[in-house]
Amino acid sequence: MFILAWPLVVAQLAQNALFTTDVIMMGWLGPEFLAGGTLATAFFSPFLLLGGGIVGAVAPLAAQALGGKKIKNVRRVIRQGFWACLIVSALLIPLIWQIGPIYRMLGQDPVLISHAETYMHIAVFVLLPGLGLFAIRAFLSALGSTQVILYVTLGGVVINALFNYALMFGNFGFPRLELRGAAITTVIANIAMFLALMIFTLRHRRYKRFHILLRLWKPDWQRLRDIFRIGTPIGLTIMAEVGLFSVATVFIGWLGTDAVAAHAVALQCASLAFMVPLGIGMASTVRVGLAFGSGDNDGVTKAGWMSIYVGTGFMAITALAFITMPGIFVRLFLDPTDPANAAALALAAVYLGMAGLFQLVDGAQVVAASALRGLSDTKIPMFVAIFSYWVIGMPVAYIAGFVFDLEGIGVWLGLAAGLAVAAVVLTARFAMREKLGLLNRSHLIGAQ
């Protein structure tokens, strides 16, 4: 598990570093730019991850096909994964474009809406290469080739940092584009990473035998249906969780610019920690899928539980760090010597301490959900996520924040409540997988 997972963990950390770099540099522009950029990414992320979840079905389906030694099906899965990228992008881009009118309906600050709209009307075009990146990464993960994902992602971090520095601030002779520069850089970095992984896959002797672009124009309706059947619940599960955090950002937006900037800092730190169990979960999906496809129930048990133990163990460390030392982290994002940042710094330290409270359950829920995906069990976990985050988490966030006047602290309590319910139910479902009939292999793509 560790051999497969560690490059994915570091790659996820590096992927998150792309956004962390954006957040840090937006903070250098000032709290208004940081708050506007945060509203934009909070709006965009659920849609990107919805699409990423759909095309991410390539990983368990390809792993199950490999476990069942159905090599031809592997090519069919990734090829239809690219079809899914085109379909999802065509549906979501027009909706994302409406960020301005939607935020105006939600009563956000007009100045922050203007910044968010400026950023998003460029960054929206990252959707197609970004989803293509999800698909090709899922394919390579299923084949156990995670180190190349790490190297390419690290290269993307370097490209993102350099172009951000050049385009946001007008360095190296480039014009100063501020948030527009950050958006352009995001698109460039994702295109570069997608092309790098595609070239690697097409040219490497181990992978070119799959001929992933062979008859790309030819539909394979069964595999396309399988991707949407398995992937849509995955995407909606991720969207339910990320959507809760986006609604929390809207709630925080009612509290003012300093609160939004502080929330952005705390959320970025929490997101960075989350990348570790997320990478472990990706490895869990592949390992559980391979064992499931080959009929190895003992392998399913070992792969799933080991991932849950390691993911939650790491998050225990981050919980301790966030609760006991929040100031160290928040000062990386906001200049403590600038008096204008004093209020945002104080709030960020409080919010990050709250984030420490839900680290264990956040790690448990993502790894348990990933292990279930390896069994193609995605529909019930989707309903669990929707219930946990929207029936429990969102009302608690609103009531604690604005009825009991806990404001941002109450909003973060709601996040913790939703994650805790999801963690308990999903972990219990994996533990009861045999009693629930989740080890039935009659629906496997390899059996078709």
Coordinates of C-alpha atoms in Angstrom, one line a residue:
M1 CA 0.0 0.0 0.0
F2 CA 2.8 2.4 0.9
I3 CA 4.7 1.8 -2.3
L4 CA 1.6 2.6 -4.4
A5 CA 0.3 5.4 -2.1
W6 CA 3.3 7.6 -1.3
P7 CA 3.7 9.0 -4.8
L8 CA 0.0 9.7 -4.9
V9 CA 0.1 11.3 -1.5
V10 CA 3.0 13.6 -2.6
A11 CA 1.3 14.2 -5.9
Q12 CA -1.9 15.3 -4.1
L13 CA 0.1 17.5 -1.9
A14 CA 1.8 19.0 -5.0
Q15 CA -1.6 19.4 -6.7
N16 CA -2.9 21.2 -3.6
A17 CA 0.3 23.3 -3.7
L18 CA -0.9 24.7 -7.0
F19 CA -3.9 26.2 -5.2
T20 CA -1.8 27.0 -2.1
T21 CA 0.5 29.0 -4.3
D22 CA -2.4 30.9 -5.7
V23 CA -3.8 31.6 -2.2
I24 CA -0.5 32.8 -0.9
M25 CA 0.1 35.1 -3.9
M26 CA -3.5 36.4 -3.8
G27 CA -2.8 37.2 -0.1
W28 CA 0.2 39.3 -1.2
L29 CA -2.2 41.3 -3.4
G30 CA -4.3 42.1 -0.4
P31 CA -7.3 40.7 1.6
E32 CA -9.9 41.8 -1.0
F33 CA -8.1 39.9 -3.8
L34 CA -7.7 36.9 -1.5
A35 CA -11.4 36.9 -0.6
G36 CA -12.5 37.4 -4.2
G37 CA -10.3 34.5 -5.4
T38 CA -11.5 32.3 -2.6
L39 CA -15.2 32.9 -3.6
A40 CA -14.2 32.0 -7.1
T41 CA -12.5 28.8 -6.2
A42 CA -15.2 27.9 -3.7
F43 CA -17.8 28.1 -6.5
F44 CA -15.6 26.3 -9.1
S45 CA -14.2 23.4 -7.0
P46 CA -17.5 21.5 -6.6
F47 CA -18.1 21.4 -10.3
L48 CA -14.5 20.4 -11.1
L49 CA -14.6 17.7 -8.5
L50 CA -18.0 16.5 -9.7
G51 CA -16.5 16.0 -13.1
G52 CA -13.3 14.6 -11.6
G53 CA -15.3 12.0 -9.7
I54 CA -17.1 10.9 -12.8
V55 CA -14.0 10.4 -14.9
G56 CA -12.2 9.1 -11.8
A57 CA -14.3 5.9 -12.2
V58 CA -11.6 4.9 -14.7
A59 CA -9.5 3.9 -11.7
P60 CA -11.7 1.2 -10.1
L61 CA -13.1 0.0 -13.5
A62 CA -9.6 -0.4 -15.0
A63 CA -8.3 -2.0 -11.8
Q64 CA -11.1 -4.5 -11.8
A65 CA -10.5 -5.3 -15.5
L66 CA -6.7 -5.8 -14.8
G67 CA -7.5 -8.0 -11.8
G68 CA -9.7 -10.1 -14.0
K69 CA -7.0 -10.1 -16.8
K70 CA -9.4 -8.3 -19.3
I71 CA -6.7 -6.2 -20.9
K72 CA -8.8 -5.0 -23.8
N73 CA -11.4 -3.6 -21.4
V74 CA -8.7 -1.4 -19.9
R75 CA -8.3 0.5 -23.2
R76 CA -12.0 0.8 -23.6
V77 CA -12.4 2.3 -20.1
I78 CA -9.8 5.0 -20.5
R79 CA -11.0 5.8 -24.1
Q80 CA -14.6 6.4 -22.8
G81 CA -13.1 8.3 -19.9
F82 CA -12.0 10.9 -22.4
W83 CA -15.5 10.9 -23.9
A84 CA -16.8 11.6 -20.4
C85 CA -14.4 14.5 -20.1
L86 CA -15.9 16.2 -23.2
I87 CA -19.5 15.6 -22.2
V88 CA -19.1 16.9 -18.6
S89 CA -17.1 20.0 -19.8
A90 CA -19.8 20.9 -22.3
L91 CA -22.5 20.7 -19.7
L92 CA -20.7 22.5 -16.8
I93 CA -18.8 25.4 -18.5
P94 CA -22.0 27.4 -19.3
L95 CA -23.2 27.0 -15.7
I96 CA -19.8 28.0 -14.2
W97 CA -19.8 31.1 -16.4
Q98 CA -22.8 32.4 -14.4
I99 CA -20.8 32.9 -11.2
G100 CA -21.5 36.6 -11.0
P101 CA -25.3 36.5 -11.2
I102 CA -25.4 33.5 -8.8
Y103 CA -23.3 35.3 -6.2
R104 CA -25.3 38.4 -6.5
M105 CA -28.4 36.4 -5.7
L106 CA -26.7 35.0 -2.6
G107 CA -26.0 38.5 -1.3
Q108 CA -22.2 38.6 -1.5
D109 CA -20.1 41.8 -1.5
P110 CA -20.2 43.4 -5.0
V111 CA -16.5 44.2 -4.9
L112 CA -15.6 40.5 -4.1
I113 CA -18.0 39.3 -6.8
S114 CA -16.2 41.5 -9.3
H115 CA -12.9 39.9 -8.4
A116 CA -14.4 36.4 -8.5
E117 CA -15.9 37.0 -11.9
T118 CA -12.6 38.3 -13.3
Y119 CA -10.8 35.2 -12.2
M120 CA -13.5 32.6 -13.1
H121 CA -14.2 33.8 -16.6
I122 CA -10.6 32.7 -17.5
A123 CA -10.1 29.8 -15.1
V124 CA -13.3 28.1 -16.3
F125 CA -11.3 26.9 -19.3
V126 CA -9.2 24.7 -17.1
L127 CA -12.1 22.3 -16.9
L128 CA -11.4 20.2 -20.0
P129 CA -7.6 19.7 -19.5
G130 CA -8.3 19.4 -15.8
L131 CA -10.7 16.5 -16.3
G132 CA -8.4 14.9 -18.8
L133 CA -5.7 15.0 -16.2
F134 CA -8.1 13.2 -13.7
A135 CA -8.7 10.5 -16.3
I136 CA -5.1 9.8 -17.3
R137 CA -4.0 9.9 -13.7
A138 CA -6.8 7.3 -12.8
F139 CA -5.6 5.1 -15.7
L140 CA -1.9 5.2 -14.6
S141 CA -2.9 4.7 -10.9
A142 CA -4.7 1.5 -11.9
L143 CA -1.5 0.3 -13.5
G144 CA 0.5 1.1 -10.4
S145 CA 2.4 3.9 -12.2
T146 CA 2.2 6.6 -9.6
Q147 CA 5.7 8.0 -9.5
V148 CA 5.3 9.7 -13.0
I149 CA 2.1 11.3 -11.7
L150 CA 4.2 12.8 -8.8
Y151 CA 7.0 14.1 -11.1
V152 CA 4.6 15.7 -13.5
T153 CA 2.6 17.3 -10.7
L154 CA 5.8 18.7 -9.2
G155 CA 6.6 20.2 -12.6
G156 CA 3.1 21.7 -12.6
V157 CA 3.8 23.4 -9.3
V158 CA 7.0 25.0 -10.6
I159 CA 5.2 26.2 -13.8
N160 CA 2.4 27.6 -11.7
A161 CA 4.7 29.4 -9.3
L162 CA 6.8 31.0 -12.0
F163 CA 3.9 32.1 -14.2
N164 CA 2.0 33.4 -11.1
Y165 CA 5.0 35.5 -10.1
A166 CA 5.4 36.8 -13.6
L167 CA 1.7 37.4 -14.6
M168 CA 0.1 38.4 -11.2
F169 CA 2.8 41.0 -10.3
G170 CA 4.2 42.0 -13.6
N171 CA 7.7 40.5 -13.2
F172 CA 10.1 39.4 -15.9
G173 CA 8.8 42.0 -18.3
F174 CA 5.2 40.7 -18.2
P175 CA 2.2 42.9 -17.6
R176 CA 0.7 43.0 -14.1
L177 CA -2.6 41.1 -14.5
E178 CA -3.3 40.3 -10.8
L179 CA -6.2 37.8 -10.6
R180 CA -6.4 37.4 -14.3
G181 CA -2.7 36.3 -14.2
A182 CA -3.5 33.7 -11.6
A183 CA -6.4 32.3 -13.8
I184 CA -4.2 32.2 -17.0
T185 CA -1.5 30.4 -15.0
T186 CA -3.9 27.8 -13.7
V187 CA -5.0 27.0 -17.3
I188 CA -1.4 26.8 -18.6
A189 CA -0.3 24.5 -15.7
N190 CA -3.1 22.0 -16.2
I191 CA -2.6 21.9 -20.0
A192 CA 1.1 21.3 -19.5
M193 CA 0.5 18.5 -16.9
F194 CA -2.1 16.7 -19.1
L195 CA 0.1 16.8 -22.2
A196 CA 3.1 15.5 -20.2
L197 CA 1.2 12.5 -18.9
M198 CA -0.3 11.8 -22.3
I199 CA 3.1 11.9 -24.1
F200 CA 4.5 9.6 -21.4
T201 CA 1.6 7.1 -21.7
L202 CA 1.8 7.0 -25.5
R203 CA 5.5 6.6 -25.7
H204 CA 6.5 4.4 -22.8
R205 CA 6.9 0.8 -23.9
R206 CA 4.9 -0.6 -21.0
Y207 CA 1.8 1.5 -21.7
K208 CA 1.7 2.1 -25.4
R209 CA 0.6 -1.5 -25.8
F210 CA -2.8 -0.3 -24.5
H211 CA -3.2 2.0 -27.5
I212 CA -5.4 4.3 -25.5
L213 CA -6.2 6.6 -28.4
L214 CA -6.9 3.8 -30.8
R215 CA -10.3 4.5 -32.5
L216 CA -10.9 7.3 -30.0
W217 CA -13.8 8.5 -32.1
K218 CA -15.6 5.1 -31.8
P219 CA -18.2 5.0 -29.0
D220 CA -18.3 2.1 -26.6
W221 CA -21.7 2.7 -25.0
Q222 CA -21.4 0.0 -22.4
R223 CA -18.2 1.4 -21.0
L224 CA -19.4 4.9 -21.2
R225 CA -22.5 3.9 -19.2
D226 CA -20.3 2.1 -16.7
I227 CA -18.2 5.3 -16.2
F228 CA -21.3 7.4 -15.6
R229 CA -23.0 4.7 -13.5
I230 CA -20.0 4.3 -11.2
G231 CA -18.6 7.8 -11.6
T232 CA -21.6 10.0 -11.2
P233 CA -22.3 8.9 -7.6
I234 CA -18.5 9.4 -6.9
G235 CA -18.7 12.9 -8.3
L236 CA -21.9 13.7 -6.4
T237 CA -20.3 12.3 -3.2
I238 CA -17.3 14.6 -3.6
M239 CA -19.5 17.5 -4.7
A240 CA -21.7 17.1 -1.6
E241 CA -18.6 17.4 0.7
V242 CA -16.9 20.2 -1.2
G243 CA -20.3 21.9 -1.7
L244 CA -20.7 22.0 2.1
F245 CA -17.4 23.8 2.3
S246 CA -18.4 26.2 -0.5
V247 CA -21.7 27.0 1.3
A248 CA -19.6 27.6 4.5
T249 CA -17.6 30.1 2.5
V250 CA -20.8 31.8 1.5
F251 CA -21.9 31.9 5.1
I252 CA -18.5 33.3 6.1
G253 CA -18.9 35.9 3.3
W254 CA -21.7 37.4 5.3
L255 CA -19.3 38.2 8.1
G256 CA -17.0 40.5 6.0
T257 CA -13.7 40.5 4.1
D258 CA -11.5 39.7 7.1
A259 CA -13.6 36.6 7.9
V260 CA -13.4 35.4 4.3
A261 CA -9.6 35.9 4.2
A262 CA -9.2 34.1 7.5
H263 CA -11.5 31.2 6.3
A264 CA -9.4 30.9 3.1
V265 CA -6.2 30.5 5.1
A266 CA -7.7 27.9 7.6
L267 CA -9.4 26.0 4.7
Q268 CA -6.2 25.9 2.7
C269 CA -4.3 24.4 5.7
A270 CA -7.0 21.9 6.3
S271 CA -7.1 21.0 2.5
L272 CA -3.3 20.5 2.5
A273 CA -3.6 18.0 5.3
F274 CA -6.5 16.3 3.6
M275 CA -4.4 15.5 0.6
V276 CA -2.6 12.8 2.5
P277 CA -5.6 10.6 3.3
L278 CA -7.0 11.5 -0.2
G279 CA -3.8 10.0 -1.8
I280 CA -4.0 7.0 0.4
G281 CA -7.7 6.6 -0.5
M282 CA -6.7 6.6 -4.2
A283 CA -4.3 3.8 -3.6
S284 CA -7.0 2.0 -1.6
T285 CA -9.4 2.2 -4.5
V286 CA -6.9 0.6 -6.8
R287 CA -5.7 -2.1 -4.4
V288 CA -9.3 -3.0 -3.3
G289 CA -10.3 -3.0 -7.0
L290 CA -7.5 -5.3 -8.0
A291 CA -8.2 -7.7 -5.2
F292 CA -11.9 -7.6 -5.9
G293 CA -11.5 -8.2 -9.6
S294 CA -9.3 -11.3 -8.9
G295 CA -11.6 -12.8 -6.3
D296 CA -9.3 -12.2 -3.4
N297 CA -11.6 -11.3 -0.4
D298 CA -8.7 -11.4 2.1
G299 CA -6.8 -8.9 -0.1
V300 CA -9.9 -6.6 -0.1
T301 CA -9.9 -6.7 3.7
K302 CA -6.2 -6.0 4.1
A303 CA -6.1 -3.2 1.5
G304 CA -9.1 -1.4 2.9
W305 CA -8.3 -1.5 6.6
M306 CA -4.6 -0.8 6.3
S307 CA -5.6 2.4 4.3
I308 CA -8.1 3.5 6.9
Y309 CA -5.5 3.0 9.7
V310 CA -2.8 4.9 8.0
G311 CA -5.1 7.7 6.8
T312 CA -6.6 8.4 10.2
G313 CA -3.2 8.0 11.9
F314 CA -1.7 10.8 9.9
M315 CA -4.7 13.1 10.5
A316 CA -4.2 12.6 14.3
I317 CA -0.8 14.3 13.8
T318 CA -2.3 17.3 11.9
A319 CA -5.1 17.6 14.4
L320 CA -2.5 18.1 17.2
A321 CA -0.6 20.6 15.1
F322 CA -3.6 22.7 14.2
I323 CA -5.0 22.8 17.7
T324 CA -1.7 23.6 19.5
M325 CA 0.2 25.7 16.9
P326 CA -2.3 27.5 14.6
G327 CA -0.3 30.7 14.5
I328 CA 2.7 29.1 12.8
F329 CA 0.5 28.1 9.8
V330 CA -1.6 31.2 9.3
R331 CA 1.5 33.5 9.3
L332 CA 2.6 31.7 6.1
F333 CA -0.4 33.3 4.2
L334 CA -0.8 36.7 5.8
D335 CA 1.9 39.2 6.6
P336 CA 1.9 39.6 10.4
T337 CA 3.7 42.9 10.2
D338 CA 0.9 44.6 8.2
P339 CA -1.6 46.1 10.7
A340 CA -4.4 45.6 8.0
N341 CA -4.0 41.9 8.5
A342 CA -4.4 41.8 12.3
A343 CA -8.1 40.9 12.3
A344 CA -7.8 38.3 9.6
L345 CA -4.8 36.7 11.4
A346 CA -6.6 36.4 14.7
L347 CA -9.7 34.8 13.1
A348 CA -7.6 32.5 11.0
A349 CA -5.9 31.1 14.1
V350 CA -9.3 30.4 15.7
Y351 CA -10.7 28.8 12.5
L352 CA -7.6 26.6 12.1
G353 CA -8.0 25.4 15.7
M354 CA -11.6 24.4 14.8
A355 CA -10.3 22.5 11.7
G356 CA -8.1 20.5 14.0
L357 CA -11.2 19.1 15.7
F358 CA -12.4 17.2 12.6
Q359 CA -9.1 15.9 11.2
L360 CA -9.6 12.3 12.3
V361 CA -13.1 12.0 10.9
D362 CA -12.1 13.8 7.7
G363 CA -9.4 11.2 7.1
A364 CA -11.6 8.2 8.0
Q365 CA -14.5 9.2 5.7
V366 CA -12.4 9.8 2.6
V367 CA -10.4 6.5 2.9
A368 CA -13.5 4.5 3.7
A369 CA -15.4 5.9 0.7
S370 CA -12.4 5.2 -1.5
A371 CA -12.2 1.6 -0.3
L372 CA -15.9 1.1 -1.1
R373 CA -15.3 2.6 -4.6
G374 CA -12.9 -0.3 -5.3
L375 CA -15.9 -2.6 -4.8
S376 CA -17.9 -0.4 -7.2
D377 CA -20.1 0.6 -4.2
T378 CA -20.8 4.2 -4.9
K379 CA -24.6 4.8 -4.9
I380 CA -25.2 4.3 -1.1
P381 CA -22.1 6.2 -0.1
M382 CA -23.4 9.1 -2.2
F383 CA -26.7 9.2 -0.2
V384 CA -24.7 8.9 3.0
A385 CA -22.6 11.9 1.9
I386 CA -25.7 14.0 0.9
F387 CA -27.4 13.2 4.3
S388 CA -24.2 13.8 6.4
Y389 CA -23.2 17.1 4.7
W390 CA -26.5 18.7 3.8
V391 CA -29.0 17.3 6.3
I392 CA -26.6 17.4 9.3
G393 CA -23.6 19.6 8.5
M394 CA -25.2 22.6 6.7
P395 CA -28.1 23.2 9.1
V396 CA -25.7 22.8 12.1
A397 CA -23.3 25.4 10.5
Y398 CA -26.1 27.9 9.9
I399 CA -27.8 27.4 13.3
A400 CA -24.6 27.4 15.3
G401 CA -23.2 30.3 13.3
F402 CA -26.1 32.7 13.0
V403 CA -28.9 31.5 15.4
F404 CA -26.5 31.0 18.4
D405 CA -24.3 33.8 17.1
L406 CA -21.1 31.8 17.1
E407 CA -20.4 33.2 13.6
G408 CA -17.4 31.6 12.0
I409 CA -16.8 29.1 14.9
G410 CA -20.3 27.9 14.5
V411 CA -19.9 27.4 10.8
W412 CA -16.8 25.3 11.4
L413 CA -18.6 23.2 14.0
G414 CA -21.2 22.4 11.3
L415 CA -18.4 21.2 9.0
A416 CA -17.1 18.9 11.8
A417 CA -20.6 17.5 12.5
G418 CA -21.1 16.5 8.8
L419 CA -17.7 14.9 8.5
A420 CA -18.2 12.9 11.7
V421 CA -21.5 11.4 10.6
A422 CA -20.0 10.4 7.2
A423 CA -17.0 8.8 8.8
V424 CA -18.9 6.6 11.1
V425 CA -21.4 5.4 8.5
L426 CA -18.9 4.8 5.7
T427 CA -16.5 3.0 7.9
A428 CA -19.3 0.8 9.3
R429 CA -20.4 0.0 5.7
F430 CA -16.9 -1.2 4.7
A431 CA -16.8 -3.3 7.9
M432 CA -20.1 -4.9 7.0
R433 CA -19.3 -5.3 3.3
E434 CA -19.9 -9.1 3.3
K435 CA -23.2 -9.0 5.1
L436 CA -24.3 -6.2 2.7
G437 CA -23.5 -8.3 -0.4
L438 CA -20.8 -5.8 -1.6
L439 CA -18.5 -8.7 -2.5
N440 CA -20.8 -9.9 -5.3
R441 CA -18.9 -9.9 -8.5
S442 CA -21.7 -10.4 -11.0
H443 CA -21.7 -6.8 -12.1
L444 CA -17.9 -6.5 -12.8
I445 CA -16.9 -5.0 -16.2
G446 CA -14.5 -7.8 -16.6
A447 CA -17.4 -10.3 -16.5
Q448 CA -19.1 -8.6 -19.5

